[in-house]
């Protein structure tokens, strides 16, 4: 069986990246050492572990001889290929979602559902206050386009995993939660509460 997978694209590599990072850490190896031995640049190997795979890195990974990774990480022969094959199988299933496998390709602090929940709450409060999007944008020191994306829940942890031209930085938005609360006359910490979602009640 060939050990090259030229057709693989993000996010299939993410499963392998998580396992490789865990194994490399166990062995006490640096990213630079692993990258050198498998024929990748440090940037390319770091991208594999992070799960953020831009197109040029995806091409490099497509040329990666996975048996070399097995050797460097002291895995059984074929383990890397098996991990990628399994990720394709899992992620191709109709019921698959990042949360079901404990893997979030975007590596955001909050899920897309959480940001959509906050966006809806923001829009509801803004309209109740009869506040235009432009006025709200000024209040949170941002732009109306950013507010539109926020209200639609389009917030991502990394631009390379967002749709082209459709990116709100999670880090950027988290720094504005206090401003959002002041603009909408919310209690301090209310935005985080909405992001965290309703508490799960447990039977006594």
Short mmCIF file of C-alpha atoms in Angstrom, two decimals, residues 3-9 13 40 44 48 53-66 81:
data_model
loop_
_atom_site.label_atom_id
_atom_site.label_comp_id
_atom_site.label_asym_id
_atom_site.label_seq_id
_atom_site.Cartn_x
_atom_site.Cartn_y
_atom_site.Cartn_z
CA UNK A 3 2.24 5.64 2.01
CA UNK A 4 1.52 8.89 0.18
CA UNK A 5 -1.89 10.57 0.40
CA UNK A 6 -1.84 13.42 -2.14
CA UNK A 7 -5.59 14.00 -2.02
CA UNK A 8 -5.87 14.66 1.72
CA UNK A 9 -6.92 18.13 2.76
CA UNK A 13 -4.96 15.71 8.94
CA UNK A 40 8.97 18.80 6.23
CA UNK A 44 4.70 22.54 7.87
CA UNK A 48 0.13 19.39 11.09
CA UNK A 53 -3.65 23.46 7.35
CA UNK A 54 -3.33 26.22 4.72
CA UNK A 55 -3.36 25.08 1.06
CA UNK A 56 0.41 25.13 0.54
CA UNK A 57 0.97 23.03 3.66
CA UNK A 58 -1.76 20.61 2.56
CA UNK A 59 0.22 20.07 -0.64
CA UNK A 60 3.39 19.39 1.35
CA UNK A 61 1.58 16.94 3.61
CA UNK A 62 0.20 15.23 0.52
CA UNK A 63 3.81 14.40 -0.40
CA UNK A 64 4.68 13.22 3.11
CA UNK A 65 5.84 9.61 3.28
CA UNK A 66 3.89 8.47 6.31
CA UNK A 81 -1.82 5.87 7.42
#
